Amino acid sequence: MKPLLLLLPLGAVLALEFPDESSESDEHNDGQTSQPNPPTDVQSDNPNRPKCPQHWFTSYRPQGVWCIRLGLTTMEYQGAKAECGTYGGVLTGIQNSWERWLIAQEAVRQTLYYNIHIGGVWLGAQRNFNNESFYWTDGHTTGTEGIKWGPGQPDNDRTNGPENCLQLIALSPGYWNNPGKYSGFRTGDIEDYWCHKKEPATRLFACGMKGPPEN
Ligand SMILES: *[C@@H]1O[C@H](CO)[C@@H](O)[C@H](O)[C@H]1NC(C)=O
Ligand SMILES: [Ca+2]
């Protein structure tokens, strides 16, 4: 196992999910791409509450337990959506800042394993036909608390047609010296993007599915 960088006051939760991996890094963040602080609404790790199956994170949403799983993919949006289906899920929306932070941290963990410093995570969202706004497609996520736009986003840049999908940008601390398009982004920032493009080239899906009932 490659040592994990960064992570986590979320240690308890992740330790449950990945019992054979340890976090041991003191990697320092620079100013520009520093990781967002864990939100203050960090979830309690009450052992009496139901948990999602192995390989899935557990989020206790007001509307019920929601399970979240990330993986690397070679796919564009439609393919990533189908890939979630093979796990029994759908591309997930983001309910709150805790989930956004979780997805960003896990995306960074999975890409850093391959020494990759930037990845784009397909989310379960589509642009409304009749206006510029987006809706969550997973049938569970509500509201806009989970959205934090990257600089200048959403811009619906029409270079390749309308940007009807959303991706979350995951930048590792080592990305600081990259002068590319995403240099102004912070890990976990979201942008509207073309569903058929793969940029950044390293892609991930974020799947969601309903978890066990609370009682
Ligand atoms: C955009 O369109 C959707 C679907 O018709 C609608 O539900 C939503 O309220 C609209 N949003 C705005 C900001 O007008
Ligand atoms: Ca955009």
XYZ file of C-alpha atoms and ligand atoms in Angstrom:
230
model
C 0.000 0.000 0.000
C 1.215 3.406 -0.915
C 1.106 5.755 2.058
C -1.860 8.016 2.161
C -1.315 11.693 1.893
C -3.421 14.168 3.790
C -6.757 13.111 5.205
C -8.361 13.388 7.952
C -10.133 14.354 11.011
C -12.583 12.010 9.334
C -10.228 9.279 10.393
C -12.746 7.274 12.290
C -15.086 6.949 9.366
C -12.417 6.246 6.785
C -10.683 3.832 9.081
C -13.855 1.836 9.198
C -14.057 1.787 5.444
C -10.414 1.047 4.811
C -9.157 -0.783 7.840
C -5.890 -1.851 6.231
C -4.752 1.582 5.183
C -3.221 4.166 7.404
C -2.844 7.874 7.141
C 0.635 8.985 7.917
C 1.438 12.099 6.035
C 2.506 15.506 7.098
C 2.364 16.842 3.580
C 2.134 20.567 3.750
C -0.355 22.425 1.719
C 0.524 25.599 -0.040
C -1.854 28.482 -0.200
C -3.305 28.071 -3.619
C -4.421 24.477 -3.721
C -4.698 23.880 -0.035
C -7.353 21.402 0.891
C -10.595 22.735 2.239
C -10.975 22.402 5.942
C -13.347 19.680 6.965
C -16.721 21.241 7.413
C -17.935 21.695 10.924
C -20.951 19.498 10.302
C -18.713 16.430 10.453
C -20.846 13.450 11.119
C -20.800 11.544 14.316
C -19.472 8.038 14.174
C -22.165 6.515 16.312
C -21.709 2.743 16.102
C -25.403 2.200 16.679
C -26.409 3.881 13.465
C -26.677 1.728 10.355
C -23.738 1.684 7.971
C -23.484 1.346 4.246
C -21.964 -1.830 2.783
C -18.231 -2.310 2.395
C -16.625 0.062 -0.139
C -19.365 2.642 0.419
C -19.194 5.693 2.669
C -22.169 6.464 4.859
C -23.863 9.841 4.858
C -26.693 10.501 7.299
C -28.890 12.815 5.325
C -32.035 14.330 6.764
C -33.999 12.368 4.173
C -32.292 9.063 5.021
C -29.011 7.170 4.892
C -27.176 7.631 1.601
C -24.199 5.562 0.474
C -21.391 7.032 -1.614
C -18.678 5.248 -3.533
C -15.907 6.580 -5.757
C -13.851 4.888 -8.408
C -11.567 5.659 -11.287
C -13.037 5.353 -14.739
C -12.063 5.825 -18.374
C -15.579 6.921 -19.219
C -17.401 10.053 -20.200
C -20.592 10.977 -18.366
C -22.906 8.377 -19.899
C -20.393 5.595 -19.381
C -19.740 6.652 -15.805
C -23.468 6.627 -15.197
C -23.672 3.063 -16.510
C -20.697 2.082 -14.397
C -22.511 3.196 -11.248
C -25.361 0.972 -12.348
C -23.093 -2.044 -12.212
C -22.587 -1.296 -8.504
C -26.290 -0.942 -7.917
C -26.143 2.834 -7.730
C -26.483 5.991 -9.762
C -24.211 8.993 -10.160
C -24.667 10.885 -6.920
C -25.505 14.440 -6.099
C -23.950 16.266 -3.168
C -26.226 17.036 -0.268
C -23.971 19.196 1.874
C -20.450 20.449 2.417
C -19.479 17.329 4.331
C -20.256 15.122 1.338
C -18.428 17.486 -0.964
C -15.397 17.317 1.278
C -15.654 13.531 1.521
C -15.836 13.097 -2.254
C -12.937 15.482 -2.798
C -10.726 13.775 -0.214
C -11.486 10.323 -1.545
C -10.867 11.419 -5.147
C -7.490 12.831 -4.131
C -6.663 9.635 -2.273
C -7.467 7.458 -5.281
C -5.601 9.596 -7.802
C -2.548 10.095 -5.589
C -2.253 6.343 -5.352
C -1.161 6.563 -8.996
C 0.805 9.734 -8.375
C -1.738 11.752 -10.330
C -2.416 15.226 -9.026
C -5.635 16.226 -10.719
C -8.840 14.400 -11.400
C -12.400 15.203 -12.462
C -15.308 13.474 -10.728
C -18.570 12.919 -12.611
C -21.568 13.905 -10.524
C -25.246 13.075 -10.856
C -26.508 16.364 -12.213
C -27.866 17.734 -15.478
C -28.662 21.181 -16.778
C -32.309 22.122 -16.987
C -33.570 22.496 -20.527
C -35.330 25.759 -20.113
C -32.934 27.679 -17.912
C -29.307 27.715 -16.865
C -29.728 25.919 -13.576
C -28.958 22.283 -12.736
C -30.902 19.534 -11.075
C -29.701 16.445 -9.204
C -30.443 13.210 -11.026
C -30.092 10.675 -8.211
C -33.645 11.025 -6.934
C -32.412 11.660 -3.394
C -30.204 14.744 -3.156
C -31.935 18.032 -2.434
C -30.946 21.684 -2.423
C -27.780 23.504 -3.345
C -25.753 23.298 -0.148
C -23.466 20.739 -1.775
C -22.427 23.093 -4.566
C -19.337 25.249 -4.439
C -18.480 26.649 -7.830
C -14.941 27.011 -9.087
C -13.722 30.415 -10.254
C -15.925 31.797 -13.028
C -18.264 28.789 -12.939
C -20.824 27.952 -14.069
C -20.108 29.633 -17.403
C -21.764 27.245 -19.855
C -18.825 27.675 -22.187
C -20.280 26.687 -25.541
C -17.034 25.910 -27.334
C -18.145 22.292 -27.627
C -21.862 22.841 -27.170
C -23.695 23.465 -23.913
C -22.081 22.267 -20.690
C -24.837 20.050 -19.356
C -22.874 18.045 -16.787
C -21.121 18.808 -13.517
C -17.711 17.666 -12.409
C -15.909 18.099 -9.124
C -12.236 18.957 -9.404
C -9.827 17.103 -7.116
C -6.363 18.607 -6.793
C -3.627 17.121 -4.683
C -1.240 19.315 -2.694
C 1.350 18.551 -5.377
C -0.656 20.306 -8.052
C 0.497 23.755 -6.943
C 3.077 24.201 -9.689
C 0.795 23.280 -12.544
C -0.061 26.369 -14.554
C -3.052 24.741 -16.244
C -6.662 25.676 -16.503
C -7.462 24.557 -12.974
C -4.784 26.506 -11.159
C -7.382 28.819 -9.647
C -9.499 25.959 -8.386
C -9.492 24.494 -4.934
C -10.088 20.844 -4.293
C -13.796 20.177 -4.231
C -14.734 23.068 -6.491
C -17.395 22.227 -9.050
C -17.806 23.342 -12.631
C -20.286 22.809 -15.408
C -18.675 20.807 -18.149
C -19.237 18.950 -21.402
C -20.614 15.503 -20.749
C -18.519 13.989 -23.520
C -15.150 15.517 -22.687
C -12.509 14.052 -20.435
C -10.568 16.905 -18.967
C -8.856 16.537 -16.610
C -7.901 13.266 -18.273
C -8.067 11.284 -15.043
C -11.721 10.602 -14.408
C -13.655 9.314 -11.435
C -17.277 8.536 -10.825
C -19.124 9.271 -7.606
C -21.949 6.803 -7.153
C -24.740 6.891 -4.646
C -27.453 4.568 -3.463
C -29.947 4.417 -0.651
C -28.573 3.026 2.565
C -30.184 0.909 5.265
C -33.141 2.412 7.120
C -32.353 4.122 10.410
C -34.716 2.021 12.461
C -35.429 25.843 -14.075
O -36.237 24.879 -14.696
C -36.633 23.815 -13.843
C -37.325 22.754 -14.676
O -38.303 23.302 -15.507
C -37.470 24.373 -12.717
O -37.898 23.351 -11.862
C -36.628 25.372 -11.942
O -37.389 25.953 -10.919
C -36.095 26.459 -12.858
N -35.142 27.254 -12.119
C -35.094 28.575 -12.239
C -34.032 29.244 -11.440
O -35.847 29.213 -12.939
Ca -17.824 25.545 -17.309
